[in-house]
PDB file of C-alpha atoms in Angstrom:
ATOM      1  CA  UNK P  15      34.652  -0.920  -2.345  1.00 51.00           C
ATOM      2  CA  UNK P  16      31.429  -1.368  -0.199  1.00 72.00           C
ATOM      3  CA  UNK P  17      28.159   0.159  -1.753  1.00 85.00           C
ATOM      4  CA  UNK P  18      25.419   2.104  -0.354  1.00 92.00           C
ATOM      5  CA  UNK P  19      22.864   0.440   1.492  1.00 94.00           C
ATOM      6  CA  UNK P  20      19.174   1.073   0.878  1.00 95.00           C
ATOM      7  CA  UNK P  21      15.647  -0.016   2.328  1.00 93.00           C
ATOM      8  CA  UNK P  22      12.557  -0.680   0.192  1.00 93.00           C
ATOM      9  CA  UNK P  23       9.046  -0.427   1.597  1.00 88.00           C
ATOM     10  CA  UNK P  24       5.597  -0.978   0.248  1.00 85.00           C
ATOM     11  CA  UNK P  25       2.633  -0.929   1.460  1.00 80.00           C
ATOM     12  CA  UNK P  26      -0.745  -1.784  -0.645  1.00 68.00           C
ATOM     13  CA  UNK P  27      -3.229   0.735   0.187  1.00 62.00           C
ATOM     14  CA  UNK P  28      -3.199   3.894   1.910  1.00 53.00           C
ATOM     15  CA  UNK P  29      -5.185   2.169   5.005  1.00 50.00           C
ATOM     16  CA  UNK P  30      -2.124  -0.216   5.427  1.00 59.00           C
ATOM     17  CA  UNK P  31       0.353   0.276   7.705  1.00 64.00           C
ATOM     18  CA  UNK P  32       3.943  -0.038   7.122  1.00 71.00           C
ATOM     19  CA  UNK P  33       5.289  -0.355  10.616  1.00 75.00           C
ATOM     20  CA  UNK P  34       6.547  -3.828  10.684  1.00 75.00           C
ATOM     21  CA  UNK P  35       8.452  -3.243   7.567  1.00 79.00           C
ATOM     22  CA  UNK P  36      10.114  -0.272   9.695  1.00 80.00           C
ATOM     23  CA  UNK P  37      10.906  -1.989  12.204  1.00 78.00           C
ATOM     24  CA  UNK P  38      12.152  -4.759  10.560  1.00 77.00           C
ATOM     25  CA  UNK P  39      14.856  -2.379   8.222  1.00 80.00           C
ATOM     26  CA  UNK P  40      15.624  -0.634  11.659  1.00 76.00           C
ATOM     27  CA  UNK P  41      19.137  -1.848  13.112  1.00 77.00           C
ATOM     28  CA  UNK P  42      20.398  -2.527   9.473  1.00 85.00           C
ATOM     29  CA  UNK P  43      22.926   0.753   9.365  1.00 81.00           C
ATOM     30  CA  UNK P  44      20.519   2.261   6.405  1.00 87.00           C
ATOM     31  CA  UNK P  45      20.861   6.106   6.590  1.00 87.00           C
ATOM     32  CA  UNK P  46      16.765   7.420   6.792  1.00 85.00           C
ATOM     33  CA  UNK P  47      17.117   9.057   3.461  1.00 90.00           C
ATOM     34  CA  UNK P  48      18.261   5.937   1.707  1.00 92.00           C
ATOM     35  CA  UNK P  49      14.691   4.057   2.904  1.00 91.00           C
ATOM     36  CA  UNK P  50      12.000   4.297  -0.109  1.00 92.00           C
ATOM     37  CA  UNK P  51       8.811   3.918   1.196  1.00 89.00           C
ATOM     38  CA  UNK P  52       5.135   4.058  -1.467  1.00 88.00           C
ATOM     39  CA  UNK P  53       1.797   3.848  -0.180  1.00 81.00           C
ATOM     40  CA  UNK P  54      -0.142   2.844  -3.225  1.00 68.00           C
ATOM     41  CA  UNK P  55      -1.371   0.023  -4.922  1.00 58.00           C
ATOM     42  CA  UNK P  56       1.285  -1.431  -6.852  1.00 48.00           C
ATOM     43  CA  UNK P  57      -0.811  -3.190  -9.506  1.00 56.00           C
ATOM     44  CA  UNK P  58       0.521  -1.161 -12.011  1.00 55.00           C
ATOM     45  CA  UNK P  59       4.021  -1.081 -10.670  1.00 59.00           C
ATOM     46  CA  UNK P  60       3.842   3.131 -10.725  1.00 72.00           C
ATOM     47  CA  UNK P  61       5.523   3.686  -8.094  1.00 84.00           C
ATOM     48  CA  UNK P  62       7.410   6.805  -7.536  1.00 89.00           C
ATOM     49  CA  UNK P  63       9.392   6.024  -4.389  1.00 91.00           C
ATOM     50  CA  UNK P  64      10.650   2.840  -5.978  1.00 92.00           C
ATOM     51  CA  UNK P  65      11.446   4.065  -9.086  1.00 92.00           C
ATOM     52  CA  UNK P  66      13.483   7.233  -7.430  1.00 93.00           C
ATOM     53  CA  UNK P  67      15.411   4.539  -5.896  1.00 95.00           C
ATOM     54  CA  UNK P  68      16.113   2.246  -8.755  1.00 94.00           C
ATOM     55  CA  UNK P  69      17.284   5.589 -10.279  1.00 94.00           C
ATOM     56  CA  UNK P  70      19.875   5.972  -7.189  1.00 94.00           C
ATOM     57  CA  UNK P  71      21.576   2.205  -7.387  1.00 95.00           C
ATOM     58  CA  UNK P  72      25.274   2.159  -8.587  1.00 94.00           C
ATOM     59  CA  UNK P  73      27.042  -1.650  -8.775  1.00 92.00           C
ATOM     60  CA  UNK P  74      27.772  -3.243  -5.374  1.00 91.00           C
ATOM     61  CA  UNK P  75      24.850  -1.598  -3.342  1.00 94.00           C
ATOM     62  CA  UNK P  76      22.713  -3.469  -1.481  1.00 94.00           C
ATOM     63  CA  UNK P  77      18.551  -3.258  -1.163  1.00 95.00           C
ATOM     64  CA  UNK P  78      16.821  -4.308   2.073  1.00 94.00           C
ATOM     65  CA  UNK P  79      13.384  -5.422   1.638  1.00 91.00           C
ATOM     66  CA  UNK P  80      11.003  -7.497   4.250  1.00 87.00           C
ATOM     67  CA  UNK P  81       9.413 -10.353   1.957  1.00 83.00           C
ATOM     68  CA  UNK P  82       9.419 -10.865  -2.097  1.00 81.00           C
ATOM     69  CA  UNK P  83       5.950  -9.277  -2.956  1.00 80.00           C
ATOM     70  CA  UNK P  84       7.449  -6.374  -2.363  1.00 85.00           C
ATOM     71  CA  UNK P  85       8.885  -6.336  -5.236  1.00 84.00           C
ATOM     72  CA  UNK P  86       5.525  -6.720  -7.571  1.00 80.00           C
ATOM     73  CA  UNK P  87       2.129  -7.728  -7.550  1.00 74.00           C
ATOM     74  CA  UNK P  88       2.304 -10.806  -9.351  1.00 76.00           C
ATOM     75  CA  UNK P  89       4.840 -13.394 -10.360  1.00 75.00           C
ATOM     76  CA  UNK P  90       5.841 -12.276 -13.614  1.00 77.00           C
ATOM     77  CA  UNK P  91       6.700  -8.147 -12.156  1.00 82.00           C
ATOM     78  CA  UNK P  92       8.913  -9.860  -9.051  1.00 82.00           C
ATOM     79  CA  UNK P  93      11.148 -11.991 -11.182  1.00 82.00           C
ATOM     80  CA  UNK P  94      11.206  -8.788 -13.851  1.00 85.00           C
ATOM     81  CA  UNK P  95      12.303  -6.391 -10.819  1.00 88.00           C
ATOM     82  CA  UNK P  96      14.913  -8.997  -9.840  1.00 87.00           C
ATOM     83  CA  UNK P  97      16.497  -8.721 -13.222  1.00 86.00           C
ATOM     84  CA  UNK P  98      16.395  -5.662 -13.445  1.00 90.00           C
ATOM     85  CA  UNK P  99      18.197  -5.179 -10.202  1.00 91.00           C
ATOM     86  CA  UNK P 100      20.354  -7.573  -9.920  1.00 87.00           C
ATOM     87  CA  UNK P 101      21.609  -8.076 -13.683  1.00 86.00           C
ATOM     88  CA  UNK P 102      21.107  -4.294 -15.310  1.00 90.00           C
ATOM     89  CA  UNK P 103      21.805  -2.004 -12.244  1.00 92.00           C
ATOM     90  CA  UNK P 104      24.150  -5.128 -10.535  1.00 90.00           C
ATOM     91  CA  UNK P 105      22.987  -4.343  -6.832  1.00 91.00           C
ATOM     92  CA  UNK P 106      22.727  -7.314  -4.294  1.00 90.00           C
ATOM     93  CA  UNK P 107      19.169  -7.874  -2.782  1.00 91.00           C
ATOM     94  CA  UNK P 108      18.684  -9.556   0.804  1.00 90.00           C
ATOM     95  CA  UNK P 109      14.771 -10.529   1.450  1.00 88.00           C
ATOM     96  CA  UNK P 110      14.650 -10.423   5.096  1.00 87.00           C
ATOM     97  CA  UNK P 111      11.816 -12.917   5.246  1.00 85.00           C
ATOM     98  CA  UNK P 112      13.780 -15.425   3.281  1.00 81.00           C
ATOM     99  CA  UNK P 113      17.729 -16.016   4.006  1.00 79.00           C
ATOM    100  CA  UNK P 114      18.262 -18.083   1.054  1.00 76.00           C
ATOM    101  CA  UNK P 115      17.217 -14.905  -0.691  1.00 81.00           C
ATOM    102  CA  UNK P 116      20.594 -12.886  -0.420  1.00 83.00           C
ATOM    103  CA  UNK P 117      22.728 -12.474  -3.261  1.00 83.00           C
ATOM    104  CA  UNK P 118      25.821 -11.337  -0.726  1.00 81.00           C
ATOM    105  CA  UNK P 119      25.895 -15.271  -0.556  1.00 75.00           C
ATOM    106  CA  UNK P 120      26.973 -17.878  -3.142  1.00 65.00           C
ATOM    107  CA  UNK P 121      27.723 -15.774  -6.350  1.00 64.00           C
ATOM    108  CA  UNK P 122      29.107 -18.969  -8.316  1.00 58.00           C
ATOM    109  CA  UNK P 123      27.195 -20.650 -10.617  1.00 54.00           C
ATOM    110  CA  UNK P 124      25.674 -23.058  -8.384  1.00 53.00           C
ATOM    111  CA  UNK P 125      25.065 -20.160  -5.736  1.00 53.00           C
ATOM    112  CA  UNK P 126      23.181 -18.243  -8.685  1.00 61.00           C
ATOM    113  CA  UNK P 127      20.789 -20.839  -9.878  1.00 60.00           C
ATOM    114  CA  UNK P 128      19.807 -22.049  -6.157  1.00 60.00           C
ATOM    115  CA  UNK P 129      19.001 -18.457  -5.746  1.00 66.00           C
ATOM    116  CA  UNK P 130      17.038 -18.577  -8.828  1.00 71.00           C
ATOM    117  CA  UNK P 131      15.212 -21.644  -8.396  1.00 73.00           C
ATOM    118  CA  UNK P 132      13.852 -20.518  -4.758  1.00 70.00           C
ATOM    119  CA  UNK P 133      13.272 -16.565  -6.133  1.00 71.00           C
ATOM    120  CA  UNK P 134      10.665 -18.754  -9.143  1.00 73.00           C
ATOM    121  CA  UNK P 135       9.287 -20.811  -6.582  1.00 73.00           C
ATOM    122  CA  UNK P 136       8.902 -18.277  -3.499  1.00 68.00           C
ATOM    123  CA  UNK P 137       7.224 -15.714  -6.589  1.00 68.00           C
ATOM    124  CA  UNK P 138       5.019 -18.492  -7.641  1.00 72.00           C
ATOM    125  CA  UNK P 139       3.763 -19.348  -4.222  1.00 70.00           C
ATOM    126  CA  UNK P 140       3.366 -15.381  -3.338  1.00 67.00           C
ATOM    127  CA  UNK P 141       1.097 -14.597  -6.249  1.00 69.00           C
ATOM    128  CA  UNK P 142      -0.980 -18.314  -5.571  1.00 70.00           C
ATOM    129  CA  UNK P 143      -1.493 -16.912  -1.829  1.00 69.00           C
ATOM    130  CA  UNK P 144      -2.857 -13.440  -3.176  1.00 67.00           C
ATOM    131  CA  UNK P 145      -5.044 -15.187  -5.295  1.00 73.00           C
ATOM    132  CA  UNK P 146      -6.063 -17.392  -3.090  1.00 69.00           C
ATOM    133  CA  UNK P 147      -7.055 -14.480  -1.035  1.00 73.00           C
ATOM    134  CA  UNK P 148      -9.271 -13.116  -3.170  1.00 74.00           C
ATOM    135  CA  UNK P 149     -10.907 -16.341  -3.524  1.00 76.00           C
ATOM    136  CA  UNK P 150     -11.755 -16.860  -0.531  1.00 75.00           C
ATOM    137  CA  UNK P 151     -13.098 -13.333   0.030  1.00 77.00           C
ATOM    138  CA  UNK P 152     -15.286 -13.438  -3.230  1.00 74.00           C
ATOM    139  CA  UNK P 153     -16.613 -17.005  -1.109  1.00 71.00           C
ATOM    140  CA  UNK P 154     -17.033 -15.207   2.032  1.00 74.00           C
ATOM    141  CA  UNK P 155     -19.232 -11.975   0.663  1.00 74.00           C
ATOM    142  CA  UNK P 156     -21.352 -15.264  -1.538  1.00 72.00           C
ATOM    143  CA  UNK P 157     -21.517 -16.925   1.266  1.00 71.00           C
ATOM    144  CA  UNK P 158     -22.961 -13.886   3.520  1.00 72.00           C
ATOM    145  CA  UNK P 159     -24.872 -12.612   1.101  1.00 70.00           C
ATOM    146  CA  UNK P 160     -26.794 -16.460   1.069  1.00 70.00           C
ATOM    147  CA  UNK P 161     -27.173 -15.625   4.730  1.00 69.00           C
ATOM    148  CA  UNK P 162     -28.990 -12.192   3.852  1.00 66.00           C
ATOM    149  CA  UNK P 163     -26.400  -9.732   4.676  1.00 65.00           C
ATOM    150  CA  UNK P 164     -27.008  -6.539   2.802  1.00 62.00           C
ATOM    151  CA  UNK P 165     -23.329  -4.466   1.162  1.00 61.00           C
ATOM    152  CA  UNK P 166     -23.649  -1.220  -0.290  1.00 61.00           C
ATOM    153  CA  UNK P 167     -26.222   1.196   0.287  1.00 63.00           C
ATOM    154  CA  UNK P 168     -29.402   0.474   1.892  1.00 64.00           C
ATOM    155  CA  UNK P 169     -31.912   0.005  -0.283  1.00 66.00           C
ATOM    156  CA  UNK P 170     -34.829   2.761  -0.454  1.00 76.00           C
ATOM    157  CA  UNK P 171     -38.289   1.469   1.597  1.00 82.00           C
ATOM    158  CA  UNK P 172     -40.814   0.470  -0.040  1.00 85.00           C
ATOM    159  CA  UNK P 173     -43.877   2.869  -0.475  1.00 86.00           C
ATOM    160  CA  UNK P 174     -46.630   1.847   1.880  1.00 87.00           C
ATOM    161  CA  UNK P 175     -48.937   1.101  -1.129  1.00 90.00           C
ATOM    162  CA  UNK P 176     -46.750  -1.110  -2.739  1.00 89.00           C
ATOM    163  CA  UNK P 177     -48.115  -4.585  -1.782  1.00 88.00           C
ATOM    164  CA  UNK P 178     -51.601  -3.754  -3.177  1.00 91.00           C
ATOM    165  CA  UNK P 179     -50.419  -2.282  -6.328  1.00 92.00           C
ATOM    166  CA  UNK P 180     -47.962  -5.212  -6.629  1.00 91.00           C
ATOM    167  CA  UNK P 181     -50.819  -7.643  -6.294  1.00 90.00           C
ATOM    168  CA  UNK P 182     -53.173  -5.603  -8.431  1.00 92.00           C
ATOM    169  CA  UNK P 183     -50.254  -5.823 -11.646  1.00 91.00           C
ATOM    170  CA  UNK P 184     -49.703  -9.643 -10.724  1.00 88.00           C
ATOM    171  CA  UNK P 185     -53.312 -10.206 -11.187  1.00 90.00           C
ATOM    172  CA  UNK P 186     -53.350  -7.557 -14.290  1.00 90.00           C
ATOM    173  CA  UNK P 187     -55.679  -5.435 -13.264  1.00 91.00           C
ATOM    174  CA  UNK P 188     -53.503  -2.521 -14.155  1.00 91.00           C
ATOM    175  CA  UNK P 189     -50.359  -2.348 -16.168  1.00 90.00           C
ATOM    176  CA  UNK P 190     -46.404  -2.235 -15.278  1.00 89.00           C
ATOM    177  CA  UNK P 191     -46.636   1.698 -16.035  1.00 91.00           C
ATOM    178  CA  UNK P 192     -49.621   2.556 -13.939  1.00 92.00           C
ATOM    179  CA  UNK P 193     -47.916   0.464 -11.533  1.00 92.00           C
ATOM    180  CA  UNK P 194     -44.841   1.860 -11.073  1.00 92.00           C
ATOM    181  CA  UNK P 195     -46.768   5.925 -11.370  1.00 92.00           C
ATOM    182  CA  UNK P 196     -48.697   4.478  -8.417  1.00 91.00           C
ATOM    183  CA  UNK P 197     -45.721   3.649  -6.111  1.00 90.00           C
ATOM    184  CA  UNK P 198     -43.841   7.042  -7.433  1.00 90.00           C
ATOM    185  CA  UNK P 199     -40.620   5.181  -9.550  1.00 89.00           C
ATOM    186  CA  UNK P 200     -39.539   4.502 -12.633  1.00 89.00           C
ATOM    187  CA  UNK P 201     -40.924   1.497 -14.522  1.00 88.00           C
ATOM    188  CA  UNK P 202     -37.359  -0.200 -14.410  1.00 87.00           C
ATOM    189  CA  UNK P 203     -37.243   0.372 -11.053  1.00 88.00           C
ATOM    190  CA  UNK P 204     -40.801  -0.712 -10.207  1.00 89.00           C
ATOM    191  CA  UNK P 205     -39.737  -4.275 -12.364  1.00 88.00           C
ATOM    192  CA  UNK P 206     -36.611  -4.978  -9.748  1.00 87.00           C
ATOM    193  CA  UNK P 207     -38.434  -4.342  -6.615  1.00 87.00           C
ATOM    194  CA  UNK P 208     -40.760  -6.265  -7.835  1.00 88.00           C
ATOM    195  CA  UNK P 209     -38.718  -8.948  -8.733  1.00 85.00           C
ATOM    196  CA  UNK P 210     -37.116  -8.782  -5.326  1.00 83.00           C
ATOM    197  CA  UNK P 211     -39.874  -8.651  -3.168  1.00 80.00           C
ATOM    198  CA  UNK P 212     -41.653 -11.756  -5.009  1.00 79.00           C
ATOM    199  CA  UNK P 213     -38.411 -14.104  -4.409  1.00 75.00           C
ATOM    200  CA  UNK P 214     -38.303 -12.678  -0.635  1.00 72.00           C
ATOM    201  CA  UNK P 215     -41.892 -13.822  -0.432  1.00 62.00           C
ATOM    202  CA  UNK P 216     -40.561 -17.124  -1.788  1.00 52.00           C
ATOM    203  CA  UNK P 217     -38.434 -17.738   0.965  1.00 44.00           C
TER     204      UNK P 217
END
């Protein structure tokens, strides 16, 4: 006897939007309160919408989802969430994004440890991309911060008296703590700007 069939949507952040996941379940004959969708980060894997499903699966159903990092955040949690699904609650799993990814197909031995071989590498190469991503993003903000772009806040101005009392410190006419009363800031604060405004005049 034919299971139910669910769909299983994630997206990371609240900002992201899940529409090509949608569309990509639509046309798949799964009833709109069998699709599961979170919007959250799944780095902890608390997800409420997932887990409500998980609860739902009897043998023989089947779970719809667009690509394999749906199921986790990093290679370890996917082939976990596999497991769990298709060994403990025995459901089959077809990752749209991936044919060779449908347990429907090849349930032999063989079938079952092709499957298993592409789910390790497919996991593997998923997490690699993400961090990969973040690589490349930590290079991009070095890189634009090299170039002088400013992230965060603005910083505060500069009192207009604070190149002649800067000079006067340098010189030690007066000390850090007169210094920094003179330009109205803390003395830790005084020692920063400071230190940024002599390696600007560097430049």
């Amino acid at each position: 006897m034919e299971g139910n069939i669910y769909g299983y949507i994630r997206v990371s952040t609240r900002e992201q939007n899940e529409d090509r996941q949608l569309i990509a379940l639509r046309g798949l004959g799964i009833p709109g309160q069998n699709v599961f969708m979170d919007k959250q980060s799944g780095k902890d894997f608390n997800r409420p919408q997932y887990r409500k499903m998980v609860r739902k699966l009897k043998p023989d159903d089947l779970v719809y989802i667009k690509s394999i990092d749906r199921l986790g955040r990093n290679y370890e949690e996917i082939l976990e969430q596999w497991r769990i699904l298709t060994k403990e609650k025995r459901v089959d799993i077809v990752v749209l994004d991936m044919p060779l990814l449908d347990t429907r197909h090849g349930k032999d031995l063989m079938g079952t440890f092709l499957s298993d071989i592409v789910l390790q590498v497919l996991s593997f190469v998923a997490e690699n991309e993400r961090s990969n991503i973040r690589q490349r993003q930590a290079e991009g903000i070095a890189a634009a911060k090299a170039r002088g772009v400013q992230f965060g806040r603005p910083p505060i101005p500069l009192p207009e008296n604070f190149h002649s009392v800067y000079q006067r410190w340098k010189v030690g006419e007066i000390t850090g703590l007169a210094a920094a009363k003179e330009c109205g800031m803390p003395m830790s604060t005084f020692r920063y700007r400071a230190d940024a405004y002599e390696k600007a005049k560097l430049l």
